[in-house]
Short mmCIF file of C-alpha atoms and ligand atoms in Angstrom, two decimals:
data_model
loop_
_atom_site.label_atom_id
_atom_site.label_comp_id
_atom_site.label_asym_id
_atom_site.label_seq_id
_atom_site.Cartn_x
_atom_site.Cartn_y
_atom_site.Cartn_z
CA MET A 1 88.85 -51.10 196.61
CA LEU A 2 88.09 -48.53 199.33
CA LYS A 3 90.03 -48.98 202.58
CA SER A 4 88.60 -48.87 206.09
CA LEU A 5 88.89 -45.62 208.05
CA LYS A 6 91.30 -47.45 210.33
CA LYS A 7 93.60 -48.46 207.47
CA ARG A 8 93.46 -44.91 206.07
CA GLU A 9 94.44 -43.68 209.55
CA SER A 10 91.48 -41.32 209.39
CA ASP A 11 90.77 -39.26 212.47
CA LEU A 12 87.25 -40.71 212.38
CA ALA A 13 88.60 -44.20 213.00
CA LYS A 14 88.94 -43.05 216.62
CA SER A 15 85.74 -43.50 218.57
CA ASN A 16 86.47 -40.52 220.84
CA ARG A 17 86.70 -38.27 217.77
CA GLN A 18 83.28 -39.50 216.60
CA LEU A 19 81.83 -38.90 220.07
CA GLU A 20 83.30 -35.38 220.11
CA ILE A 21 81.58 -34.59 216.82
CA LEU A 22 78.29 -35.98 218.13
CA SER A 23 78.51 -33.96 221.33
CA ASN A 24 79.80 -30.63 220.05
CA GLY A 25 78.55 -28.17 217.41
CA ILE A 26 74.76 -28.02 217.07
CA PHE A 27 74.25 -30.07 220.22
CA LYS A 28 76.68 -28.15 222.43
CA SER A 29 75.28 -24.80 221.29
CA GLY A 30 71.75 -25.97 222.14
CA GLU A 31 70.57 -25.55 218.53
CA LEU A 32 69.38 -29.16 218.77
CA PRO A 33 68.52 -30.96 222.04
CA THR A 34 70.79 -33.78 223.14
CA PHE A 35 69.25 -37.26 223.10
CA LYS A 36 69.32 -37.31 226.89
CA LYS A 37 67.34 -34.08 227.05
CA LYS A 38 64.89 -35.30 224.44
CA ILE A 39 64.03 -38.57 226.16
CA ALA A 40 63.86 -36.80 229.52
CA GLU A 41 60.96 -34.70 228.14
CA THR A 42 58.83 -37.86 228.20
CA ASN A 43 60.35 -39.20 231.44
CA GLN A 44 62.27 -41.91 229.59
CA PHE A 45 65.69 -41.02 231.00
CA PRO A 46 67.57 -43.00 232.13
CA LEU A 47 66.88 -45.62 229.52
CA LYS A 48 66.97 -49.00 231.27
CA ALA A 49 67.81 -52.51 230.10
CA LYS A 50 64.91 -54.93 230.50
CA LYS A 51 65.02 -58.71 230.42
CA LEU A 52 67.63 -60.05 228.00
CA GLU A 53 66.03 -61.47 224.84
CA ILE A 54 68.73 -61.13 222.18
CA LEU A 55 72.44 -61.90 222.34
CA GLN A 56 74.23 -60.26 219.43
CA ILE A 57 77.76 -61.50 218.91
CA ASN A 58 80.19 -59.73 216.62
CA VAL A 59 82.68 -62.41 215.59
CA GLY A 60 85.03 -60.01 213.82
CA TYR A 61 85.37 -56.87 211.76
CA MET A 62 86.88 -58.55 208.70
CA CYS A 63 84.67 -58.36 205.61
CA ASN A 64 85.02 -59.04 201.88
CA GLN A 65 83.25 -55.72 201.20
CA VAL A 66 83.93 -52.12 202.10
CA CYS A 67 80.48 -50.52 201.93
CA ASP A 68 80.22 -46.74 202.04
CA HIS A 69 77.83 -46.62 204.97
CA CYS A 70 79.35 -49.33 207.18
CA HIS A 71 78.96 -48.54 210.89
CA VAL A 72 81.54 -51.20 211.77
CA ASP A 73 84.21 -49.73 209.46
CA ALA A 74 84.67 -53.32 208.31
CA GLY A 75 86.77 -54.50 205.39
CA PRO A 76 89.39 -57.01 204.25
CA ASP A 77 92.03 -54.99 206.10
CA ARG A 78 90.39 -55.38 209.54
CA LYS A 79 92.08 -58.14 211.52
CA GLU A 80 89.95 -58.14 214.71
CA ILE A 81 88.61 -61.71 214.92
CA MET A 82 86.93 -63.56 217.79
CA THR A 83 89.03 -66.48 219.04
CA ARG A 84 87.66 -69.94 219.79
CA GLU A 85 88.33 -69.30 223.46
CA THR A 86 86.04 -66.25 223.48
CA MET A 87 83.48 -68.21 221.43
CA GLN A 88 83.54 -70.90 224.10
CA GLN A 89 82.84 -68.25 226.75
CA CYS A 90 79.89 -67.07 224.63
CA LEU A 91 78.64 -70.66 224.30
CA ASN A 92 78.69 -71.07 228.09
CA VAL A 93 76.37 -68.07 228.31
CA ILE A 94 74.17 -69.10 225.36
CA LYS A 95 73.49 -72.45 227.02
CA ASN A 96 72.40 -70.84 230.28
CA THR A 97 70.66 -67.66 229.24
CA GLY A 98 66.93 -67.23 228.76
CA ALA A 99 67.54 -65.21 225.57
CA HIS A 100 65.36 -66.45 222.69
CA THR A 101 67.52 -65.02 219.89
CA LEU A 102 71.16 -65.41 219.00
CA ASP A 103 72.37 -62.99 216.35
CA LEU A 104 75.81 -63.46 214.75
CA THR A 105 77.22 -60.46 212.98
CA GLY A 106 80.51 -58.95 211.77
CA GLY A 107 82.09 -57.89 209.33
CA ALA A 108 81.29 -60.98 207.35
CA PRO A 109 80.87 -63.51 210.18
CA GLU A 110 81.57 -66.37 207.78
CA MET A 111 85.18 -65.15 207.42
CA ASN A 112 86.01 -66.03 211.01
CA PRO A 113 87.99 -69.32 210.71
CA ASP A 114 85.95 -70.80 213.60
CA PHE A 115 82.59 -69.63 212.26
CA ARG A 116 81.34 -73.10 211.30
CA TRP A 117 82.46 -74.67 214.55
CA PHE A 118 80.69 -71.92 216.46
CA VAL A 119 77.46 -72.29 214.46
CA GLU A 120 77.49 -76.07 214.97
CA GLU A 121 78.00 -75.68 218.72
CA ALA A 122 75.55 -72.80 219.14
CA ALA A 123 72.84 -74.62 217.13
CA LYS A 124 72.99 -77.44 219.70
CA ALA A 125 71.86 -74.98 222.40
CA GLY A 126 68.44 -75.06 220.71
CA ILE A 127 67.92 -71.31 220.87
CA LYS A 128 64.60 -70.36 219.24
CA ASP A 129 65.82 -67.91 216.60
CA PHE A 130 69.42 -68.28 215.43
CA ILE A 131 70.30 -65.42 213.07
CA VAL A 132 73.39 -65.08 210.89
CA ARG A 133 73.82 -61.69 209.21
CA SER A 134 75.26 -62.56 205.85
CA ASN A 135 76.23 -59.95 203.28
CA LEU A 136 75.29 -62.47 200.50
CA THR A 137 78.38 -61.81 198.34
CA ILE A 138 80.49 -63.92 200.71
CA ILE A 139 78.58 -66.95 199.42
CA ARG A 140 80.05 -66.26 195.96
CA ALA A 141 83.42 -64.83 197.10
CA ASN A 142 85.38 -68.06 197.11
CA LYS A 143 84.79 -71.77 196.48
CA LYS A 144 85.16 -72.49 200.19
CA TYR A 145 81.94 -70.56 200.84
CA TYR A 146 79.82 -72.02 198.01
CA ASP A 147 78.16 -74.56 200.33
CA LEU A 148 77.01 -71.96 202.86
CA PRO A 149 73.31 -72.19 201.83
CA GLU A 150 73.38 -75.94 202.60
CA PHE A 151 75.34 -75.33 205.80
CA PHE A 152 72.83 -72.71 206.96
CA LYS A 153 69.99 -75.08 206.14
CA LYS A 154 71.55 -77.96 208.06
CA HIS A 155 71.67 -75.84 211.22
CA ASN A 156 68.34 -74.14 210.62
CA VAL A 157 69.97 -70.74 210.68
CA HIS A 158 67.80 -67.68 210.03
CA VAL A 159 69.59 -65.71 207.30
CA VAL A 160 69.33 -61.91 207.39
CA SER A 161 71.01 -60.23 204.44
CA SER A 162 71.66 -56.66 203.39
CA MET A 163 70.18 -55.67 200.05
CA PRO A 164 70.02 -51.91 199.68
CA HIS A 165 68.00 -51.94 196.47
CA TRP A 166 66.53 -54.13 193.76
CA THR A 167 68.48 -52.27 191.08
CA ARG A 168 72.12 -52.83 190.19
CA GLY A 169 73.00 -49.11 190.12
CA LYS A 170 71.82 -48.24 193.64
CA THR A 171 73.18 -51.42 195.20
CA ASP A 172 76.63 -51.17 193.62
CA LYS A 173 76.87 -47.47 194.45
CA GLN A 174 76.54 -48.21 198.16
CA ARG A 175 78.26 -51.58 198.39
CA GLY A 176 80.77 -51.70 195.52
CA ASN A 177 80.91 -52.79 191.88
CA GLY A 178 79.65 -56.29 191.18
CA VAL A 179 77.87 -56.64 194.56
CA PHE A 180 74.40 -56.64 193.01
CA ASP A 181 75.06 -59.54 190.61
CA LYS A 182 76.72 -61.67 193.30
CA SER A 183 73.90 -60.90 195.76
CA ILE A 184 71.27 -61.96 193.23
CA LYS A 185 73.10 -65.22 192.54
CA ALA A 186 73.42 -65.88 196.30
CA LEU A 187 69.71 -65.19 196.86
CA GLN A 188 68.83 -67.60 194.07
CA GLU A 189 71.02 -70.24 195.69
CA LEU A 190 69.37 -69.67 199.07
CA ASN A 191 65.95 -69.99 197.40
CA ALA A 192 67.10 -73.20 195.69
CA VAL A 193 67.68 -74.93 199.04
CA GLY A 194 64.35 -73.67 200.39
CA TYR A 195 65.23 -70.34 202.02
CA GLY A 196 62.67 -67.54 201.71
CA MET A 197 59.95 -69.67 200.11
CA PRO A 198 56.35 -69.09 201.19
CA GLY A 199 55.56 -71.31 204.19
CA SER A 200 59.21 -72.39 204.56
CA ASP A 201 60.74 -72.53 208.04
CA LEU A 202 64.05 -71.53 206.47
CA ARG A 203 63.81 -67.80 207.16
CA LEU A 204 65.36 -65.37 204.71
CA ASP A 205 64.93 -61.66 205.47
CA LEU A 206 66.47 -58.69 203.71
CA VAL A 207 67.74 -55.46 205.20
CA TYR A 208 67.35 -52.15 203.42
CA ASN A 209 69.21 -49.02 204.47
CA PRO A 210 69.20 -45.73 202.56
CA SER A 211 72.07 -44.99 200.20
CA GLY A 212 72.31 -41.30 201.12
CA ALA A 213 71.58 -38.70 203.79
CA PHE A 214 67.89 -39.49 204.12
CA LEU A 215 65.65 -41.68 206.27
CA PRO A 216 64.11 -44.93 205.07
CA GLY A 217 60.54 -44.86 203.74
CA ASP A 218 57.68 -46.97 205.03
CA GLN A 219 58.89 -50.54 205.65
CA ALA A 220 55.69 -52.28 204.55
CA SER A 221 55.45 -50.50 201.21
CA MET A 222 59.15 -50.96 200.52
CA GLU A 223 58.78 -54.66 201.22
CA LYS A 224 56.03 -54.86 198.61
CA ASP A 225 58.19 -53.04 196.03
CA PHE A 226 61.22 -55.26 196.76
CA LYS A 227 59.13 -58.43 196.52
CA LYS A 228 57.55 -57.42 193.24
CA ALA A 229 60.79 -56.34 191.59
CA LEU A 230 62.93 -59.28 192.77
CA MET A 231 60.24 -61.75 191.74
CA GLU A 232 59.62 -60.19 188.32
CA ASP A 233 63.27 -59.67 187.43
CA PHE A 234 64.96 -62.66 189.06
CA SER A 235 62.27 -65.04 190.44
CA ILE A 236 63.64 -64.39 193.94
CA GLN A 237 61.50 -64.78 197.06
CA PHE A 238 62.16 -63.74 200.65
CA HIS A 239 60.14 -63.35 203.83
CA ASN A 240 60.47 -59.88 205.38
CA LEU A 241 62.24 -56.65 204.64
CA PHE A 242 63.72 -54.69 207.56
CA ALA A 243 64.20 -50.98 206.91
CA ILE A 244 67.10 -49.65 208.96
CA THR A 245 68.14 -46.04 209.49
CA ASN A 246 71.84 -45.30 209.02
CA LEU A 247 73.33 -44.14 212.31
CA PRO A 248 75.77 -41.23 212.13
CA ILE A 249 78.87 -43.16 213.11
CA ALA A 250 81.99 -44.57 211.41
CA ARG A 251 81.90 -44.54 207.58
CA PHE A 252 78.38 -43.10 207.39
CA LEU A 253 79.51 -40.22 209.61
CA ASP A 254 82.54 -39.81 207.35
CA PHE A 255 80.21 -39.68 204.33
CA LEU A 256 77.93 -37.13 206.04
CA ILE A 257 80.84 -34.85 206.87
CA ALA A 258 82.55 -35.21 203.49
CA SER A 259 79.30 -34.48 201.64
CA GLU A 260 78.47 -31.58 204.02
CA ASN A 261 75.25 -33.28 205.07
CA TYR A 262 76.02 -33.92 208.75
CA GLU A 263 74.01 -31.09 210.31
CA GLU A 264 71.12 -31.50 207.88
CA TYR A 265 70.97 -35.23 208.64
CA MET A 266 71.00 -34.65 212.41
CA TYR A 267 68.14 -32.18 211.94
CA GLN A 268 66.20 -34.83 210.03
CA LEU A 269 66.77 -37.39 212.79
CA VAL A 270 65.76 -34.99 215.56
CA GLU A 271 62.70 -33.73 213.67
CA ALA A 272 61.57 -37.33 213.05
CA TYR A 273 62.05 -38.22 216.75
CA ASN A 274 59.25 -40.52 217.84
CA PRO A 275 58.93 -40.85 221.64
CA SER A 276 56.94 -44.07 221.30
CA ALA A 277 59.94 -45.76 219.60
CA VAL A 278 62.12 -45.21 222.69
CA ALA A 279 60.57 -48.00 224.77
CA ASN A 280 61.47 -50.57 222.10
CA VAL A 281 64.96 -49.57 221.01
CA MET A 282 67.03 -52.72 220.73
CA CYS A 283 69.42 -51.97 223.60
CA THR A 284 66.53 -52.50 226.03
CA ASN A 285 66.45 -56.26 225.35
CA THR A 286 69.81 -56.92 223.65
CA LEU A 287 73.39 -57.40 224.69
CA SER A 288 76.16 -56.91 222.17
CA ILE A 289 79.42 -58.85 222.52
CA SER A 290 82.54 -57.70 220.70
CA TRP A 291 85.15 -59.88 218.99
CA ASP A 292 87.27 -59.67 222.15
CA GLY A 293 84.40 -60.56 224.49
CA TYR A 294 83.50 -57.14 225.90
CA LEU A 295 79.87 -56.22 226.52
CA TYR A 296 77.96 -53.29 225.00
CA ASP A 297 74.34 -52.16 224.93
CA CYS A 298 74.28 -52.47 221.12
CA ASP A 299 76.54 -52.90 218.09
CA PHE A 300 76.64 -49.10 217.61
CA ASN A 301 77.88 -48.48 221.15
CA GLN A 302 80.44 -51.21 220.52
CA MET A 303 81.81 -49.28 217.55
CA LEU A 304 81.89 -46.09 219.63
CA ALA A 305 83.74 -47.95 222.41
CA LEU A 306 80.97 -47.16 224.92
CA PRO A 307 80.92 -50.22 227.22
CA VAL A 308 77.94 -51.29 229.35
CA ASN A 309 77.35 -49.34 232.51
CA SER A 310 77.76 -52.34 234.81
CA LYS A 311 80.30 -54.04 237.06
CA VAL A 312 80.19 -56.87 234.53
CA LYS A 313 82.26 -55.85 231.51
CA HIS A 314 83.26 -59.12 229.82
CA ILE A 315 81.44 -62.25 228.65
CA SER A 316 83.69 -64.35 230.94
CA GLU A 317 82.11 -62.66 233.97
CA TYR A 318 78.54 -62.64 232.60
CA ASN A 319 75.84 -62.20 235.23
CA GLU A 320 72.28 -61.69 234.02
CA GLU A 321 71.04 -60.23 237.32
CA LEU A 322 73.74 -57.60 237.43
CA LEU A 323 73.19 -56.62 233.80
CA GLU A 324 69.40 -56.40 233.96
CA GLY A 325 68.14 -52.95 234.87
CA ARG A 326 71.43 -51.25 233.98
CA ASN A 327 71.31 -47.71 232.62
CA ILE A 328 71.86 -47.72 228.87
CA VAL A 329 74.75 -45.57 227.63
CA ILE A 330 73.43 -43.02 225.14
CA SER A 331 74.65 -40.23 222.88
CA GLN A 332 73.31 -38.34 219.88
CA HIS A 333 73.74 -41.33 217.52
CA CYS A 334 70.74 -42.82 219.38
CA TYR A 335 68.45 -40.48 217.43
CA GLY A 336 68.95 -42.95 214.56
CA CYS A 337 66.99 -45.56 216.53
CA THR A 338 64.02 -43.32 217.34
CA ALA A 339 63.38 -41.54 214.04
CA GLY A 340 60.02 -42.17 212.39
CA ALA A 341 58.95 -45.76 212.92
CA GLY A 342 62.15 -46.38 214.87
CA SER A 343 64.98 -48.61 213.77
CA SER A 344 66.69 -51.72 215.07
CA CYS A 345 68.48 -54.72 213.60
CA GLN A 346 64.97 -56.13 213.05
CA GLY A 347 63.69 -53.01 211.27
CA SER A 348 60.92 -50.74 212.55
CA VAL A 349 60.14 -50.84 216.25
CA ALA A 350 57.22 -48.46 216.73
S1 SF4 B 401 78.08 -53.02 205.74
FE1 SF4 B 401 78.26 -55.22 206.11
S2 SF4 B 401 78.95 -56.03 204.14
FE2 SF4 B 401 79.34 -53.85 204.09
S3 SF4 B 401 81.46 -53.57 204.80
FE3 SF4 B 401 80.11 -53.38 206.61
S4 SF4 B 401 80.01 -55.42 207.49
FE4 SF4 B 401 80.77 -55.64 205.38
S1 SF4 B 402 72.21 -46.56 219.41
FE1 SF4 B 402 72.24 -48.30 220.78
S2 SF4 B 402 72.12 -47.38 222.81
FE2 SF4 B 402 71.41 -45.86 221.38
S3 SF4 B 402 69.19 -46.12 221.30
FE3 SF4 B 402 70.10 -47.27 219.61
S4 SF4 B 402 70.29 -49.32 220.41
FE4 SF4 B 402 70.05 -47.96 222.17
#
């Protein structure tokens, strides 16, 4: 199994090295405009946080998979895990915030030993949309996870799962051998308890991201293709497909550099820049919380160790008024959120 960049002691495991790459070369020479310059052309700099709507909590970088494109650099060798104490600090905020969506992510969030306790407690807060980002294979990884579909159902969790393609070859190429078969089995089990069925309140959405150095196609037509193929081949149903652009950070950046596609990919992102996507990028209504409780504008900034530009840095000192209206911290990776129809954890934004 592939190891994380961190375990391999790769230079790219260091966030400052990634930021150097994103700031130098074609951007330093002026061959391509920086993201700051680009959004300033339409008077959108500085990008400002609006009212908080989504709290995204990363409960740890441990994962049972080591996908090629992972922006978290997650894997079984990552030991960063949110403690119950930090979870409790998050719960204090969840109960008092006006955010309508709680989004648990990782790694594989289910691998955090306090995951179930946290879900049970968070579900009591009655937040409108409670998302768990599940990689699907975790449901089949070990007997102790087999009941996850029932557990999700009990707490009315909205399941959002990565599924890069409806074919075995493309899925396994990006996510590892055997991932496709386990994902199909997990989807069938989620369907069996009611997830993803037409008219069901048990929401099951899939996330597509490209397997190479190219941008995703049209979300609506891909959704149709996914629905048709998964139904015909495996009788699987789901609600929506979110098409997400790979951001040039962590293992996807490593892939771009190793395959000599970095500059070409940055050109694609800049050429596909859509100024109308800027107003809706997810950092404008989201706050990302890391496994150790620090605050970031988004999960990508978290991985680049770019903390929020605010006096408030940690969930224990959370203050909605001080965080609202803050300037968002940006760099060239942000072009991944504004290319074409735009991209966020919920798919297209424009
Ligand atoms: S992309 Fe998701 S499933 Fe794959 S290694 Fe990263 S966190 Fe795990
Ligand atoms: S990468 Fe983060 S900070 Fe940059 S535009 Fe996207 S969501 Fe906002």
